[in-house]
Short mmCIF file of C-alpha atoms in Angstrom, two decimals:
data_model
loop_
_atom_site.label_atom_id
_atom_site.label_comp_id
_atom_site.label_asym_id
_atom_site.label_seq_id
_atom_site.Cartn_x
_atom_site.Cartn_y
_atom_site.Cartn_z
CA GLY T 4 162.53 34.52 103.24
CA GLU T 5 164.78 33.06 100.55
CA ASN T 6 164.17 29.63 99.13
CA VAL T 7 166.92 27.97 97.14
CA GLU T 8 166.10 24.81 95.01
CA GLN T 9 168.89 22.61 93.53
CA HIS T 10 168.87 19.88 90.86
CA PRO T 11 169.80 17.04 90.64
CA SER T 12 170.24 15.50 94.07
CA THR T 13 172.76 12.93 92.53
CA LEU T 14 174.71 13.33 89.35
CA SER T 15 176.84 10.54 88.02
CA VAL T 16 179.10 11.38 84.87
CA GLN T 17 182.16 9.58 83.17
CA GLU T 18 185.45 10.92 83.87
CA GLY T 19 186.40 13.50 81.45
CA ASP T 20 182.71 14.63 80.64
CA SER T 21 181.12 17.78 81.93
CA ALA T 22 178.63 18.15 84.92
CA VAL T 23 176.02 20.89 85.29
CA ILE T 24 174.22 21.67 88.50
CA LYS T 25 171.15 24.11 88.54
CA CYS T 26 169.89 26.27 91.28
CA THR T 27 166.91 28.60 91.44
CA TYR T 28 166.35 31.30 94.17
CA SER T 29 163.04 33.11 95.14
CA ASP T 30 164.17 36.47 96.59
CA SER T 31 164.98 38.90 93.68
CA ALA T 32 166.82 41.07 96.01
CA SER T 33 169.53 38.41 96.40
CA ASN T 34 172.85 39.56 94.89
CA TYR T 35 175.44 37.10 95.91
CA PHE T 36 175.67 33.41 94.86
CA PRO T 37 178.50 31.10 95.97
CA TRP T 38 179.18 27.23 95.29
CA TYR T 39 180.71 25.21 97.92
CA LYS T 40 182.23 21.68 97.63
CA GLN T 41 182.11 19.35 100.82
CA GLU T 42 183.97 15.99 100.79
CA LEU T 43 182.92 13.49 103.14
CA GLY T 44 183.53 14.58 106.80
CA LYS T 45 184.89 17.73 105.90
CA ARG T 46 183.89 21.37 105.87
CA PRO T 47 182.36 23.21 102.82
CA GLN T 48 185.01 24.75 100.88
CA LEU T 49 184.17 27.59 98.46
CA ILE T 50 184.94 26.96 94.87
CA ILE T 51 183.58 29.84 92.95
CA ASP T 52 180.89 32.62 93.48
CA ILE T 53 179.30 35.31 91.35
CA ARG T 54 177.64 38.54 92.14
CA SER T 55 174.41 39.91 90.65
CA ASN T 56 176.26 42.59 88.49
CA VAL T 57 178.13 39.58 86.59
CA GLY T 58 176.51 36.90 84.17
CA GLU T 59 179.32 34.46 84.10
CA LYS T 60 182.56 33.64 85.95
CA LYS T 61 185.10 31.00 85.09
CA ASP T 62 188.02 29.57 87.08
CA GLN T 63 189.94 26.97 85.08
CA ARG T 64 187.43 24.03 84.62
CA ILE T 65 184.76 25.58 86.69
CA ALA T 66 182.20 28.21 85.63
CA VAL T 67 179.04 29.55 86.99
CA THR T 68 176.36 31.39 85.09
CA LEU T 69 173.75 33.64 86.62
CA ASN T 70 170.28 34.64 85.02
CA LYS T 71 168.80 37.32 87.14
CA THR T 72 165.69 37.53 85.02
CA ALA T 73 164.82 33.84 85.52
CA LYS T 74 166.42 33.75 89.03
CA HIS T 75 168.67 30.79 88.51
CA PHE T 76 172.18 30.06 88.31
CA SER T 77 174.28 27.05 87.15
CA LEU T 78 177.53 25.29 88.21
CA HIS T 79 179.47 23.90 84.94
CA ILE T 80 182.54 21.56 85.50
CA THR T 81 184.41 20.44 82.44
CA GLU T 82 186.68 17.69 82.16
CA THR T 83 185.62 16.06 85.25
CA GLN T 84 188.44 14.16 87.43
CA PRO T 85 187.93 11.59 90.16
CA GLU T 86 188.77 14.36 92.80
CA ASP T 87 185.62 16.34 91.58
CA SER T 88 183.55 13.60 93.51
CA ALA T 89 181.92 15.50 96.41
CA VAL T 90 178.75 16.99 97.51
CA TYR T 91 178.18 20.50 96.04
CA PHE T 92 176.04 23.29 97.43
CA CYS T 93 174.61 26.30 95.91
CA ALA T 94 173.56 29.26 98.25
CA ALA T 95 172.14 32.74 97.96
CA SER T 96 172.49 35.84 99.87
CA GLY T 97 172.12 39.52 100.22
CA GLY T 98 168.25 39.53 99.94
CA GLY T 99 165.82 41.80 101.86
CA GLY T 100 165.60 39.37 104.80
CA ALA T 101 168.07 38.26 107.46
CA ASP T 102 171.72 38.02 106.65
CA GLY T 103 173.44 34.85 105.90
CA LEU T 104 173.46 32.34 103.25
CA THR T 105 170.41 30.15 102.22
CA PHE T 106 171.58 26.86 100.90
CA GLY T 107 170.30 24.32 98.49
CA LYS T 108 170.05 20.82 99.57
CA GLY T 109 173.22 19.67 97.71
CA THR T 110 174.19 17.57 94.73
CA HIS T 111 176.20 14.37 95.25
CA LEU T 112 178.50 14.38 92.20
CA ILE T 113 179.93 10.97 91.17
CA ILE T 114 182.71 10.71 88.69
CA GLN T 115 182.79 7.27 87.15
CA PRO T 116 186.10 6.06 86.07
CA ASP O 1 191.59 27.26 105.78
CA ALA O 2 190.82 30.70 107.50
CA GLY O 3 191.69 30.74 111.16
CA ILE O 4 188.56 29.21 112.50
CA THR O 5 188.26 26.45 115.22
CA GLN O 6 185.36 24.83 116.75
CA SER O 7 185.23 23.07 120.09
CA PRO O 8 184.38 20.49 120.95
CA ARG O 9 184.64 18.47 117.72
CA HIS O 10 182.36 15.74 118.71
CA LYS O 11 180.02 15.62 121.75
CA VAL O 12 177.52 12.93 122.90
CA THR O 13 174.95 14.33 125.34
CA GLU O 14 171.67 13.12 126.80
CA THR O 15 168.26 14.61 126.26
CA GLY O 16 167.58 17.57 128.60
CA THR O 17 171.13 18.65 129.28
CA PRO O 18 172.57 22.02 128.29
CA VAL O 19 175.29 22.12 125.73
CA THR O 20 177.41 25.10 124.48
CA LEU O 21 179.58 24.96 121.36
CA ARG O 22 182.35 27.41 120.77
CA CYS O 23 183.67 28.94 117.60
CA HIS O 24 186.71 30.88 117.57
CA GLN O 25 188.39 32.85 114.79
CA THR O 26 191.70 34.60 114.51
CA GLU O 27 190.73 36.71 111.44
CA ASN O 28 189.04 39.72 113.20
CA HIS O 29 186.09 39.40 110.83
CA ARG O 30 182.94 41.18 111.94
CA TYR O 31 180.33 38.44 110.99
CA MET O 32 179.88 35.12 112.44
CA TYR O 33 177.24 32.37 111.80
CA TRP O 34 175.95 29.10 113.13
CA TYR O 35 174.65 26.58 110.63
CA ARG O 36 173.42 23.02 111.29
CA GLN O 37 173.66 20.61 108.60
CA ASP O 38 171.44 17.31 108.24
CA PRO O 39 170.95 14.76 105.57
CA GLY O 40 168.48 16.01 102.92
CA HIS O 41 168.40 19.69 104.29
CA GLY O 42 171.73 20.99 103.29
CA LEU O 43 173.02 23.72 105.62
CA ARG O 44 170.49 26.04 107.61
CA LEU O 45 171.29 29.24 109.38
CA ILE O 46 170.61 29.01 113.13
CA HIS O 47 171.93 32.45 114.46
CA TYR O 48 174.33 35.00 113.34
CA SER O 49 176.27 38.05 114.65
CA TYR O 50 177.24 41.24 113.26
CA GLY O 51 179.32 42.48 115.91
CA VAL O 52 179.96 42.09 119.61
CA LYS O 53 176.75 41.64 121.50
CA ASP O 54 174.83 42.04 118.16
CA THR O 55 173.06 38.97 117.14
CA ASP O 56 170.00 37.87 115.32
CA LYS O 57 167.92 34.87 114.36
CA GLY O 58 168.14 32.64 111.30
CA GLU O 59 165.87 30.06 109.72
CA VAL O 60 166.07 27.57 112.53
CA SER O 61 166.63 29.27 115.84
CA ASP O 62 164.09 27.75 118.11
CA GLY O 63 165.76 25.83 121.02
CA TYR O 64 169.22 27.66 120.29
CA SER O 65 170.79 30.91 121.88
CA VAL O 66 173.95 32.50 121.04
CA SER O 67 176.34 35.01 122.65
CA ARG O 68 179.31 37.19 121.48
CA SER O 69 181.20 38.89 124.04
CA LYS O 70 184.35 39.16 122.10
CA THR O 71 184.93 39.73 118.35
CA GLU O 72 186.84 36.26 118.22
CA ASP O 73 184.29 34.07 120.05
CA PHE O 74 180.76 33.20 119.13
CA LEU O 75 179.04 30.60 121.40
CA LEU O 76 176.07 28.56 120.47
CA THR O 77 173.78 27.16 123.44
CA LEU O 78 171.24 24.35 123.47
CA GLU O 79 169.66 25.08 126.76
CA SER O 80 167.91 21.81 126.92
CA ALA O 81 169.20 19.48 124.15
CA THR O 82 166.64 17.28 122.25
CA SER O 83 167.04 14.38 120.02
CA SER O 84 166.05 16.53 117.07
CA GLN O 85 169.01 18.77 117.70
CA THR O 86 171.39 15.78 116.91
CA SER O 87 173.29 17.30 113.84
CA VAL O 88 176.62 18.49 112.60
CA TYR O 89 177.17 22.28 113.42
CA PHE O 90 179.36 24.48 111.54
CA CYS O 91 180.41 28.01 112.15
CA ALA O 92 181.32 30.38 109.52
CA ILE O 93 182.87 33.68 109.43
CA SER O 94 182.89 36.76 107.00
CA ARG O 95 184.19 40.32 106.62
CA THR O 96 180.90 41.74 105.61
CA SER O 97 177.34 40.42 104.88
CA GLY O 98 174.07 41.25 103.29
CA GLY O 99 173.31 44.06 100.74
CA ALA O 100 176.00 45.36 98.63
CA GLY O 101 178.70 44.36 100.77
CA THR O 102 178.11 40.60 100.81
CA ASP O 103 181.33 38.71 101.30
CA THR O 104 182.76 35.14 101.23
CA GLN O 105 181.66 32.94 104.22
CA TYR O 106 184.47 30.64 105.44
CA PHE O 107 183.63 27.63 107.51
CA GLY O 108 185.01 25.89 110.66
CA PRO O 109 185.75 22.16 110.69
CA GLY O 110 182.33 21.32 112.45
CA THR O 111 181.04 19.84 115.66
CA ARG O 112 179.26 16.64 115.46
CA LEU O 113 176.58 16.56 118.22
CA THR O 114 174.53 13.41 119.24
CA VAL O 115 171.83 13.90 121.71
CA LEU O 116 170.53 10.45 122.97
#
């Protein structure tokens, strides 16, 4: 089945700087790659997603890039703000196995004032 | 938030007792999922449903069963709860899943289950 690796597990950046979180996946048939943000005690919330026919997608300060050949995708957050502090999860879906998302283990993003 | 509720929101139970968690949606989405979330493991798929009475196993299905008798309800049952099943359980829904039609999954608020 699909395996998703996510790095780093913890990322601390100064407010205003950029943050980058990277994920790799194993199943070349995967075609959908969402990113979720989860605040403490809350449900995961979708922040951006990308499909395999697109190489990059942006939404204001957030962008995701996908390299299908290398089987990796990344989340980029620019001009970080205190409210960006949370745990971020990447995921992959649509491969040849069972339906549902396979998640990375998460990145705890800390924005230092 | 999508119209998804989970009940109960918190539960403490003892080892060996049966437990049923309920997920209810008002979006009329076809696909429903159960995930568990544990520190250091992210979210892992337990079971999913692709229609009424149509279910399949996920990555960590041992010790769990599910049922879906109506579009809006998806039940997760722990037949005999064990301490290893202490976790936060999230339900999710989507209009489509897999292949070319993969769609966004929206999550419910979660159920925190403690098995003593």
